[in-house]
Short mmCIF file of C-alpha atoms and ligand atoms in Angstrom, two decimals:
data_model
loop_
_atom_site.label_atom_id
_atom_site.label_comp_id
_atom_site.label_asym_id
_atom_site.label_seq_id
_atom_site.Cartn_x
_atom_site.Cartn_y
_atom_site.Cartn_z
CA MET A 287 -20.28 8.52 -14.35
CA LYS A 288 -18.08 5.68 -13.17
CA GLU A 289 -17.46 5.35 -9.46
CA THR A 290 -13.84 6.26 -8.63
CA PHE A 291 -11.32 4.68 -6.29
CA TYR A 292 -8.12 6.44 -5.24
CA VAL A 293 -5.45 4.47 -3.37
CA THR A 294 -1.97 5.56 -2.31
CA THR A 295 1.20 4.14 -0.78
CA PRO A 296 3.52 6.28 1.33
CA ILE A 297 6.15 7.94 -0.80
CA TYR A 298 9.38 6.18 0.05
CA TYR A 299 12.58 7.86 1.17
CA VAL A 300 15.26 7.44 -1.45
CA ASN A 301 18.18 7.19 0.93
CA ASP A 302 18.70 3.60 -0.19
CA VAL A 303 17.28 0.93 -2.52
CA PRO A 304 13.81 -0.52 -1.73
CA HIS A 305 13.49 -3.66 0.41
CA ILE A 306 10.66 -6.16 0.79
CA GLY A 307 9.03 -3.99 3.51
CA HIS A 308 8.43 -1.28 0.92
CA ALA A 309 7.24 -3.94 -1.51
CA TYR A 310 4.75 -5.20 1.09
CA THR A 311 2.85 -1.89 1.21
CA THR A 312 3.09 -1.43 -2.54
CA ILE A 313 1.76 -4.92 -3.33
CA ALA A 314 -1.17 -4.44 -0.95
CA ALA A 315 -2.06 -1.16 -2.67
CA ASP A 316 -1.73 -2.89 -6.04
CA VAL A 317 -4.19 -5.60 -5.02
CA LEU A 318 -6.71 -2.94 -4.00
CA ALA A 319 -6.20 -1.03 -7.25
CA ARG A 320 -6.61 -4.14 -9.41
CA TRP A 321 -9.59 -5.38 -7.41
CA ASN A 322 -11.40 -2.09 -7.82
CA ARG A 323 -10.60 -1.87 -11.55
CA ARG A 324 -12.06 -5.34 -11.95
CA SER A 325 -15.12 -4.11 -10.06
CA GLY A 326 -15.66 -1.53 -12.79
CA LYS A 327 -14.38 1.54 -10.93
CA GLU A 328 -12.17 4.23 -12.35
CA VAL A 329 -9.03 3.75 -10.28
CA PHE A 330 -6.13 6.02 -9.56
CA PHE A 331 -3.18 4.36 -7.85
CA LEU A 332 -0.38 6.66 -6.73
CA THR A 333 3.06 5.77 -5.44
CA GLY A 334 6.37 7.60 -5.53
CA THR A 335 9.37 8.91 -3.63
CA ASP A 336 10.07 11.38 -0.84
CA GLU A 337 13.28 13.09 -1.81
CA HIS A 338 13.98 16.11 0.41
CA GLY A 339 15.09 16.48 4.00
CA LYS A 340 18.00 15.82 6.28
CA LYS A 341 18.03 12.04 5.88
CA ILE A 342 18.54 12.26 2.11
CA ASP A 343 20.96 15.17 2.50
CA GLU A 344 23.12 13.12 4.87
CA ALA A 345 23.01 10.01 2.68
CA ALA A 346 24.03 12.08 -0.36
CA ASN A 347 26.92 13.68 1.55
CA LYS A 348 28.11 10.27 2.59
CA ALA A 349 28.05 9.13 -1.04
CA ASN A 350 29.88 12.30 -2.11
CA LYS A 351 27.08 13.33 -4.43
CA SER A 352 24.75 16.30 -4.62
CA PRO A 353 21.33 15.37 -3.18
CA LYS A 354 19.66 15.61 -6.60
CA GLU A 355 22.31 13.45 -8.28
CA PHE A 356 22.04 11.00 -5.42
CA VAL A 357 18.26 10.60 -5.61
CA ASP A 358 18.24 10.49 -9.41
CA GLN A 359 20.49 7.44 -9.48
CA LEU A 360 18.32 5.64 -6.92
CA ILE A 361 14.98 6.22 -8.67
CA PRO A 362 15.40 3.38 -11.22
CA HIS A 363 15.79 0.96 -8.31
CA PHE A 364 12.25 1.84 -7.24
CA THR A 365 10.65 1.99 -10.67
CA ASP A 366 12.37 -1.25 -11.74
CA ALA A 367 11.31 -3.04 -8.57
CA TRP A 368 7.69 -2.01 -9.07
CA LYS A 369 7.80 -3.08 -12.71
CA LEU A 370 9.26 -6.43 -11.76
CA LEU A 371 6.49 -6.94 -9.17
CA ASN A 372 3.77 -6.02 -11.72
CA ILE A 373 2.70 -2.97 -9.76
CA SER A 374 -0.03 -1.20 -11.72
CA ASN A 375 0.41 2.35 -10.41
CA ASP A 376 -1.13 5.07 -12.56
CA LYS A 377 1.49 7.57 -11.56
CA PHE A 378 4.88 7.76 -9.87
CA ILE A 379 5.37 11.05 -8.06
CA ARG A 380 8.71 12.52 -6.96
CA THR A 381 8.71 15.36 -4.45
CA THR A 382 11.45 17.03 -6.52
CA ASP A 383 9.02 17.28 -9.47
CA LYS A 384 8.37 20.95 -10.25
CA TYR A 385 4.57 20.64 -10.16
CA HIS A 386 4.75 19.11 -6.69
CA GLU A 387 7.04 21.84 -5.35
CA GLU A 388 4.65 24.47 -6.71
CA ALA A 389 1.65 22.70 -5.14
CA VAL A 390 3.40 22.68 -1.74
CA LYS A 391 4.09 26.42 -2.01
CA THR A 392 0.42 27.06 -2.86
CA ILE A 393 -0.64 24.97 0.13
CA ILE A 394 1.66 26.85 2.48
CA LYS A 395 0.41 30.21 1.22
CA LYS A 396 -3.19 29.13 1.77
CA ILE A 397 -2.48 27.88 5.28
CA GLN A 398 -0.72 31.19 5.96
CA GLU A 399 -3.71 33.16 4.67
CA LYS A 400 -5.87 31.16 7.05
CA GLY A 401 -3.68 32.48 9.90
CA ASP A 402 -2.42 29.00 10.81
CA ILE A 403 1.32 29.64 10.47
CA TYR A 404 3.49 31.77 12.76
CA LYS A 405 7.20 32.33 13.29
CA GLY A 406 8.92 31.16 16.46
CA PHE A 407 11.88 29.23 17.79
CA TYR A 408 12.09 25.47 18.00
CA GLU A 409 14.06 23.64 20.61
CA GLY A 410 13.73 19.92 20.98
CA LEU A 411 14.78 16.45 19.93
CA TYR A 412 14.87 15.14 16.38
CA CYS A 413 15.40 11.75 14.75
CA VAL A 414 16.81 12.00 11.24
CA GLY A 415 15.84 8.36 10.54
CA CYS A 416 12.17 9.14 11.24
CA GLU A 417 12.44 12.78 10.15
CA ALA A 418 10.37 13.42 13.27
CA PHE A 419 10.43 15.63 16.35
CA TYR A 420 10.26 13.97 19.76
CA THR A 421 9.61 15.42 23.19
CA GLU A 422 11.57 14.26 26.22
CA LYS A 423 8.51 12.56 27.65
CA ASP A 424 8.10 10.39 24.50
CA VAL A 425 11.50 8.75 24.77
CA GLU A 426 13.94 7.10 27.13
CA ASN A 427 17.59 8.14 27.30
CA ASN A 428 17.25 10.53 24.37
CA THR A 429 17.03 7.51 22.09
CA CYS A 430 14.71 7.04 19.11
CA PRO A 431 12.28 4.18 19.89
CA ILE A 432 12.34 3.02 16.25
CA HIS A 433 15.92 3.57 15.12
CA LYS A 434 17.48 3.05 18.57
CA LYS A 435 19.86 5.92 17.86
CA GLU A 436 20.62 8.95 19.97
CA LEU A 437 18.34 11.88 19.10
CA GLU A 438 19.74 15.15 17.83
CA ARG A 439 19.05 18.35 19.75
CA VAL A 440 17.60 20.95 17.40
CA LYS A 441 17.62 24.65 18.30
CA GLU A 442 16.59 26.95 15.52
CA GLU A 443 14.26 29.63 14.27
CA SER A 444 11.24 27.98 12.72
CA TYR A 445 7.79 28.54 11.34
CA PHE A 446 5.02 26.65 13.10
CA PHE A 447 1.71 25.20 11.99
CA LYS A 448 -1.10 25.69 14.52
CA LEU A 449 -1.82 22.01 14.95
CA SER A 450 -3.14 22.58 18.48
CA LYS A 451 -6.03 24.60 17.06
CA TYR A 452 -7.43 21.46 15.39
CA GLN A 453 -7.58 19.15 18.41
CA LYS A 454 -11.34 19.43 18.89
CA ARG A 455 -12.12 19.26 15.18
CA LEU A 456 -9.98 16.12 14.83
CA LEU A 457 -11.71 14.38 17.72
CA GLU A 458 -15.12 15.26 16.29
CA PHE A 459 -14.02 13.99 12.90
CA TYR A 460 -12.78 10.63 14.28
CA SER A 461 -16.05 10.08 16.03
CA ALA A 462 -18.15 11.04 12.98
CA TYR A 463 -16.07 8.86 10.59
CA PRO A 464 -14.87 5.85 12.60
CA SER A 465 -13.47 4.01 9.60
CA PHE A 466 -10.99 6.86 8.96
CA LEU A 467 -8.72 5.35 11.64
CA SER A 468 -8.22 1.79 10.41
CA PRO A 469 -7.89 -0.95 11.41
CA THR A 470 -10.05 -0.37 14.51
CA LYS A 471 -7.30 -1.41 16.91
CA ARG A 472 -5.18 1.61 15.87
CA ALA A 473 -7.93 4.13 16.65
CA ASN A 474 -7.60 4.22 20.44
CA GLU A 475 -3.94 5.01 20.39
CA ILE A 476 -4.44 8.02 18.11
CA ILE A 477 -7.55 9.28 19.88
CA SER A 478 -6.01 9.09 23.33
CA ARG A 479 -2.85 10.90 22.20
CA VAL A 480 -4.90 13.64 20.53
CA LYS A 481 -6.99 13.96 23.69
CA GLN A 482 -3.82 14.62 25.69
CA GLY A 483 -3.34 17.80 23.63
CA LEU A 484 -1.43 18.74 20.49
CA ASN A 485 1.73 20.82 20.18
CA ASP A 486 2.06 23.17 17.25
CA LEU A 487 4.31 21.67 14.61
CA SER A 488 7.64 23.09 13.48
CA ILE A 489 7.37 23.12 9.67
CA THR A 490 10.65 24.69 8.53
CA ARG A 491 14.36 24.10 9.05
CA THR A 492 17.32 26.44 8.61
CA SER A 493 20.32 24.21 9.39
CA PHE A 494 20.46 22.64 5.89
CA ASN A 495 18.98 23.60 2.56
CA TRP A 496 17.88 20.41 0.79
CA GLY A 497 14.18 21.15 0.62
CA ILE A 498 11.52 23.40 -0.85
CA PRO A 499 12.28 27.04 0.01
CA PHE A 500 9.67 28.40 2.39
CA PRO A 501 7.58 30.98 0.49
CA GLY A 502 8.42 34.49 1.67
CA ASP A 503 11.46 33.49 3.79
CA GLU A 504 13.84 31.47 1.73
CA LYS A 505 16.51 30.89 4.34
CA HIS A 506 14.05 28.31 5.64
CA VAL A 507 13.26 25.05 3.86
CA VAL A 508 9.95 23.27 4.33
CA TYR A 509 10.02 20.39 6.86
CA VAL A 510 10.06 17.15 4.88
CA TRP A 511 6.69 15.85 6.15
CA PHE A 512 4.95 19.14 5.34
CA ASP A 513 6.36 18.72 1.84
CA ALA A 514 5.58 14.98 1.56
CA LEU A 515 1.97 14.72 2.73
CA PRO A 516 0.65 17.04 0.01
CA ASN A 517 1.84 14.54 -2.64
CA TYR A 518 -1.56 12.90 -2.24
CA LEU A 519 -3.14 16.10 -3.58
CA SER A 520 -0.51 17.19 -6.13
CA GLY A 521 -0.42 13.62 -7.50
CA VAL A 522 -4.01 13.98 -8.71
CA GLY A 523 -3.58 17.50 -10.05
CA TYR A 524 -3.96 19.94 -7.13
CA PRO A 525 -4.15 22.96 -7.27
CA ARG A 526 -5.95 22.43 -10.59
CA ASP A 527 -9.62 21.64 -10.02
CA ASN A 528 -9.33 18.25 -11.68
CA TYR A 529 -7.88 16.88 -8.42
CA MET A 530 -11.49 16.63 -7.32
CA ASN A 531 -12.06 13.84 -9.86
CA PHE A 532 -10.36 11.53 -7.38
CA TRP A 533 -10.25 13.43 -4.10
CA PRO A 534 -11.01 12.54 -1.31
CA ALA A 535 -8.73 9.51 -1.50
CA ASP A 536 -10.43 6.25 -0.60
CA VAL A 537 -7.45 4.94 1.32
CA HIS A 538 -3.91 5.91 2.25
CA ILE A 539 -2.07 2.71 3.07
CA VAL A 540 0.76 3.38 5.53
CA GLY A 541 3.00 1.51 7.94
CA LYS A 542 2.07 1.88 11.60
CA GLU A 543 5.13 4.04 12.38
CA ILE A 544 3.85 6.86 10.21
CA ASN A 545 0.22 6.68 11.25
CA TRP A 546 0.44 9.85 13.36
CA PHE A 547 1.50 11.97 10.38
CA HIS A 548 -1.37 10.64 8.28
CA SER A 549 -4.11 10.46 10.90
CA VAL A 550 -3.42 13.69 12.78
CA ILE A 551 -1.17 16.14 10.93
CA TRP A 552 -2.56 15.49 7.44
CA PRO A 553 -6.27 15.93 8.24
CA ALA A 554 -5.41 19.07 10.26
CA MET A 555 -3.58 20.50 7.23
CA LEU A 556 -6.61 19.65 5.11
CA PHE A 557 -8.99 21.29 7.61
CA SER A 558 -6.88 24.42 7.38
CA LEU A 559 -7.07 24.28 3.58
CA GLY A 560 -10.82 23.68 3.63
CA ILE A 561 -10.37 20.32 1.86
CA GLU A 562 -12.08 17.11 2.89
CA PRO A 563 -9.78 14.50 4.53
CA PRO A 564 -9.29 11.07 2.92
CA LYS A 565 -11.90 8.43 3.72
CA MET A 566 -9.45 6.07 5.37
CA VAL A 567 -5.91 5.81 6.65
CA TYR A 568 -5.03 2.14 7.04
CA ALA A 569 -1.96 1.55 9.21
CA HIS A 570 -0.57 -1.92 8.63
CA GLY A 571 1.97 -3.81 10.69
CA TRP A 572 5.64 -4.42 10.02
CA LEU A 573 7.14 -7.13 7.96
CA THR A 574 10.03 -8.24 10.12
CA VAL A 575 12.99 -10.45 9.32
CA ASN A 576 14.09 -12.58 12.25
CA GLY A 577 11.75 -10.52 14.41
CA GLU A 578 13.41 -7.16 13.58
CA LYS A 579 12.39 -4.30 11.32
CA MET A 580 14.58 -4.50 8.24
CA SER A 581 17.71 -2.40 8.01
CA LYS A 582 21.16 -2.62 6.52
CA SER A 583 22.78 -2.17 9.91
CA LEU A 584 20.97 -5.25 11.25
CA ASN A 585 22.03 -7.22 8.21
CA ASN A 586 18.50 -8.36 7.45
CA PHE A 587 17.88 -6.30 4.34
CA ILE A 588 16.18 -8.29 1.58
CA THR A 589 15.37 -6.78 -1.81
CA PRO A 590 12.23 -7.72 -3.76
CA LYS A 591 14.44 -8.78 -6.67
CA GLN A 592 16.31 -11.34 -4.56
CA ILE A 593 13.04 -13.05 -3.67
CA ALA A 594 11.33 -12.66 -7.04
CA ASP A 595 14.36 -14.07 -8.89
CA LYS A 596 14.53 -17.04 -6.59
CA TYR A 597 10.85 -17.93 -6.22
CA GLY A 598 8.87 -15.94 -8.80
CA VAL A 599 6.94 -12.72 -8.46
CA ASP A 600 3.53 -14.25 -7.84
CA THR A 601 4.74 -16.63 -5.16
CA PHE A 602 6.16 -13.63 -3.30
CA ARG A 603 2.99 -11.56 -3.77
CA TYR A 604 0.85 -14.47 -2.61
CA HIS A 605 2.94 -15.40 0.39
CA ILE A 606 3.23 -11.99 2.03
CA LEU A 607 -0.48 -11.34 1.83
CA ARG A 608 -1.55 -14.89 2.70
CA ASP A 609 0.70 -15.63 5.64
CA ILE A 610 0.56 -12.32 7.49
CA ALA A 611 -2.66 -10.63 8.61
CA PHE A 612 -2.26 -7.17 7.09
CA GLY A 613 -2.92 -5.16 10.26
CA ASP A 614 -0.43 -7.21 12.31
CA ASP A 615 3.33 -7.55 12.38
CA GLY A 616 4.62 -10.72 10.82
CA ASP A 617 7.94 -12.35 10.14
CA PHE A 618 9.04 -12.97 6.59
CA SER A 619 10.46 -16.44 6.20
CA GLU A 620 11.58 -18.24 3.08
CA ALA A 621 10.60 -21.55 4.65
CA SER A 622 6.96 -20.54 4.99
CA LEU A 623 7.02 -19.03 1.52
CA VAL A 624 8.13 -22.38 0.12
CA GLU A 625 5.53 -24.23 2.16
CA ARG A 626 2.78 -21.94 0.86
CA HIS A 627 4.01 -22.29 -2.67
CA ASN A 628 3.90 -26.07 -2.45
CA SER A 629 0.56 -26.46 -0.73
CA ASP A 630 -1.51 -23.67 -2.30
CA LEU A 631 0.08 -22.82 -5.61
CA ALA A 632 1.64 -26.07 -6.85
CA ASP A 633 -0.67 -28.64 -5.20
CA ALA A 634 -4.05 -26.96 -5.10
CA LEU A 635 -4.09 -24.56 -8.03
CA GLY A 636 -1.40 -26.11 -10.25
CA ASN A 637 -2.85 -29.59 -10.04
CA LEU A 638 -6.35 -28.42 -10.76
CA LEU A 639 -5.18 -26.56 -13.79
CA GLN A 640 -2.96 -29.35 -15.07
CA ARG A 641 -5.66 -31.97 -14.77
CA SER A 642 -8.22 -29.74 -16.41
CA ILE A 643 -6.01 -28.96 -19.38
CA VAL A 644 -5.10 -32.59 -19.95
CA LEU A 645 -8.71 -33.63 -19.71
CA SER A 646 -9.98 -31.04 -22.05
CA LYS A 647 -7.41 -31.71 -24.73
CA LYS A 648 -8.09 -35.40 -24.61
CA ASN A 649 -11.79 -35.04 -24.91
CA PHE A 650 -13.46 -31.89 -26.15
CA ASP A 651 -13.28 -28.26 -26.92
CA PHE A 652 -14.54 -26.51 -23.87
CA PRO A 653 -18.28 -27.08 -23.68
CA THR A 654 -20.73 -24.26 -23.06
CA SER A 655 -23.75 -24.61 -20.80
CA SER A 656 -26.17 -24.59 -23.75
CA GLU A 657 -24.56 -27.75 -25.14
CA LEU A 658 -25.17 -29.70 -21.95
CA GLU A 659 -27.96 -32.10 -21.17
CA ASP A 660 -27.46 -31.83 -17.43
CA ILE A 661 -25.81 -28.85 -15.67
CA ASP A 662 -25.06 -30.51 -12.30
CA GLY A 663 -25.02 -27.05 -10.66
CA GLU A 664 -23.47 -27.77 -7.25
CA LEU A 665 -19.97 -26.49 -7.87
CA ILE A 666 -21.16 -23.35 -9.62
CA ALA A 667 -23.52 -22.71 -6.70
CA GLU A 668 -20.56 -23.16 -4.38
CA SER A 669 -18.65 -20.55 -6.39
CA GLN A 670 -21.03 -17.93 -4.97
CA LYS A 671 -18.96 -18.18 -1.82
CA LEU A 672 -16.11 -16.49 -3.68
CA ASN A 673 -18.12 -13.31 -3.27
CA PHE A 674 -17.35 -13.27 0.46
CA ALA A 675 -13.89 -12.17 -0.62
CA HIS A 676 -15.27 -8.73 -1.58
CA LYS A 677 -16.04 -7.79 2.01
CA HIS A 678 -12.60 -8.96 3.14
CA ILE A 679 -10.91 -6.84 0.50
CA GLU A 680 -12.97 -3.83 1.49
CA ASN A 681 -11.60 -4.33 5.01
CA LEU A 682 -8.04 -4.92 3.70
CA GLU A 683 -8.15 -8.44 5.14
CA PHE A 684 -6.18 -9.92 2.27
CA HIS A 685 -5.37 -13.18 4.05
CA LYS A 686 -9.07 -13.84 4.61
CA ALA A 687 -9.91 -13.13 0.97
CA LEU A 688 -7.23 -15.61 -0.11
CA GLU A 689 -8.56 -18.17 2.33
CA VAL A 690 -12.00 -17.92 0.71
CA ILE A 691 -10.57 -18.21 -2.81
CA TRP A 692 -8.39 -21.20 -1.97
CA ALA A 693 -11.22 -22.96 -0.18
CA PHE A 694 -13.09 -22.87 -3.47
CA ILE A 695 -10.05 -24.04 -5.45
CA ARG A 696 -9.82 -27.02 -3.10
CA ASN A 697 -13.50 -27.67 -3.71
CA CYS A 698 -12.87 -27.75 -7.43
CA ASN A 699 -10.18 -30.36 -6.90
CA LYS A 700 -12.53 -32.37 -4.75
CA TYR A 701 -15.21 -32.17 -7.44
CA LEU A 702 -12.72 -33.52 -9.98
CA ASN A 703 -11.67 -36.34 -7.65
CA ASP A 704 -15.28 -37.23 -6.85
CA THR A 705 -16.58 -37.10 -10.40
CA ALA A 706 -13.41 -38.69 -11.85
CA PRO A 707 -14.16 -37.79 -15.46
CA TRP A 708 -11.24 -39.94 -16.65
CA LYS A 709 -13.24 -43.01 -15.65
CA VAL A 710 -16.50 -41.83 -17.19
CA LYS A 711 -17.55 -43.28 -20.53
CA ASP A 712 -20.64 -41.19 -21.21
CA LYS A 713 -19.56 -38.19 -23.32
CA SER A 714 -22.36 -35.96 -22.22
CA ARG A 715 -21.51 -36.57 -18.54
CA ILE A 716 -17.86 -35.73 -19.24
CA ALA A 717 -18.99 -32.52 -20.92
CA THR A 718 -20.98 -31.59 -17.82
CA ILE A 719 -18.01 -32.15 -15.52
CA LEU A 720 -15.65 -30.19 -17.75
CA TYR A 721 -18.12 -27.37 -18.05
CA ASN A 722 -18.31 -27.09 -14.27
CA ILE A 723 -14.57 -27.13 -13.88
CA PHE A 724 -13.82 -24.61 -16.61
CA GLU A 725 -16.59 -22.27 -15.60
CA SER A 726 -15.32 -22.40 -12.00
CA LEU A 727 -11.77 -21.72 -13.11
CA ARG A 728 -12.97 -18.84 -15.27
CA LEU A 729 -14.76 -17.23 -12.31
CA THR A 730 -11.80 -17.88 -10.03
CA THR A 731 -9.29 -16.13 -12.30
CA ALA A 732 -11.05 -12.82 -11.61
CA PHE A 733 -10.36 -13.30 -7.91
CA ILE A 734 -6.79 -14.48 -8.45
CA GLU A 735 -5.79 -11.69 -10.84
CA PRO A 736 -5.45 -8.84 -8.30
CA PHE A 737 -3.08 -10.98 -6.21
CA MET A 738 -1.24 -12.85 -8.94
CA PRO A 739 -1.68 -11.07 -12.26
CA GLU A 740 0.87 -13.22 -14.09
CA THR A 741 -0.68 -16.50 -12.95
CA ALA A 742 -4.19 -15.33 -13.84
CA GLY A 743 -2.91 -14.32 -17.28
CA LYS A 744 -1.37 -17.78 -17.80
CA ILE A 745 -4.55 -19.58 -16.78
CA SER A 746 -6.57 -17.43 -19.11
CA ASN A 747 -4.17 -18.13 -21.99
CA GLN A 748 -3.98 -21.84 -21.38
CA LEU A 749 -7.71 -22.23 -21.16
CA GLY A 750 -8.47 -19.64 -23.82
CA LEU A 751 -10.88 -17.75 -21.61
CA GLU A 752 -11.21 -14.11 -20.80
CA ILE A 753 -10.79 -13.06 -17.17
CA PRO A 754 -14.26 -11.80 -16.22
CA SER A 755 -15.09 -8.64 -14.32
CA PHE A 756 -16.80 -8.80 -10.96
CA LYS A 757 -20.51 -8.37 -11.50
N1 MSP B 223 8.80 9.15 3.38
C1 MSP B 223 8.01 8.70 4.45
C2 MSP B 223 6.55 8.56 4.05
C3 MSP B 223 5.94 9.81 3.55
S1 MSP B 223 4.28 9.55 3.04
C4 MSP B 223 3.68 11.06 2.78
C5 MSP B 223 8.52 7.33 4.90
N2 MSP B 223 9.24 6.65 4.01
S2 MSP B 223 9.93 5.21 4.22
O1 MSP B 223 10.76 4.95 3.10
O2 MSP B 223 10.50 5.14 5.51
O3 MSP B 223 8.78 4.19 4.01
C6 MSP B 223 7.84 4.02 4.91
C7 MSP B 223 6.83 2.99 4.51
O4 MSP B 223 7.41 1.84 3.88
C8 MSP B 223 6.21 2.43 5.77
O5 MSP B 223 5.24 3.26 6.29
C9 MSP B 223 5.67 1.16 5.27
O6 MSP B 223 4.49 1.41 4.57
C10 MSP B 223 6.78 0.68 4.33
N3 MSP B 223 7.75 -0.11 5.06
C11 MSP B 223 9.06 0.18 5.28
N4 MSP B 223 9.62 -0.82 6.00
C12 MSP B 223 8.70 -1.75 6.24
C13 MSP B 223 8.67 -2.97 6.91
N5 MSP B 223 9.73 -3.51 7.43
N6 MSP B 223 7.49 -3.61 6.98
C14 MSP B 223 6.35 -3.11 6.45
N7 MSP B 223 6.35 -1.97 5.84
C15 MSP B 223 7.49 -1.27 5.68
O7 MSP B 223 8.25 6.97 6.02
#
């Protein structure tokens, strides 16, 4: 049986159209999915939308639409953006899909049967932007640290999930599976907060009704995060047994602001269900614009289409993964995008390709190694270094993988300059040089494809070669 690989993005709130921050996570997940397909694995790549809760309810009210009408008209903005960016997701899940709602109800019933849900009264602070509860000690001046808005005071009857019960089990789990909390620098923060103790989690609301009715007490709706996290299971078929074809997920890619939900609440829910947690939660940094997290109110909202239309999809995909280390925050800037495009894509790769095509047309059909008198194996030996990129991808260090790939592309250019086939008279020597260049380009397209599928496709067409799989 083929080895499997299951990768997810967060499901995005559909209170507005997607911006390049959402695209950042989605492109990273796409690179992992494509890389693993090319490595011969059976991949499942899930993305989708988070459609219930107060935030969506408020946005719909503001737009004078019913919540369902409101989300339905926003969905094409997400699916179109992902199509434009060549995102190769296997499925797009919506939390308003019937099968998902049923899966959430099954999950809640099972957690109830386990004795992990009880009825109580919630009183505390809430941020609608985060859809998260805060305690007074977490914040200053009753203000949300992310949205910088005054927090709402919530006082209502609620069902609770016994999160506190899982403190010890979580700590044991983190220490047994250190790569679950990735990258390493995020682990301490989670572990030290869990060590301080866990409050039980309020998992229903009664003050609005845009959500999944709570099984057995339908004046409550399920808290949006308790509805959203199970998408990772329902998206691969849960509660049908076939979910186990892909579960446990290999990696949930998330932004750092939602790490807590994925690294603490989600595994605790899974412990309660008796299901294995995912192998890794990778919390990446923020893509900022002028140093700020993107938002309409700050006037720094950029859509993927704006950038793709202006500079091309692959330039955008390349730039955001090359110029920002994935675990860190980084500022998006059109100036550095243009600089990258010129130096790496036009100069290094474009030139190499152009010169190779011109040369080959002038001289020969592409030679094969068996037709050569002398192989002159240095460049091909050097191409082995491309394989270092595998380890970087495994660690989600996309910028380092690209560095390795482009170092080799620069080597190919150097080989062409040094061997200068245009000055060579001896046909068999020219054949050797061309063989080395085309074989190197052929190998390189496999490494380029996950990042820039369109570019890899063009190279393969122009040179008439098939993009190989990783051995
Ligand atoms: N709906 C929840 C996630 C539920 S997952 C079970 C949510 N949605 S969101 O629309 O706010 O999207 C959050 C994710 O989008 C972030 O975690 C991150 O992956 C991505 N990003 C949104 N803005 C971003 C940046 N400015 N920079 C980088 N990533 C960004 O939270």
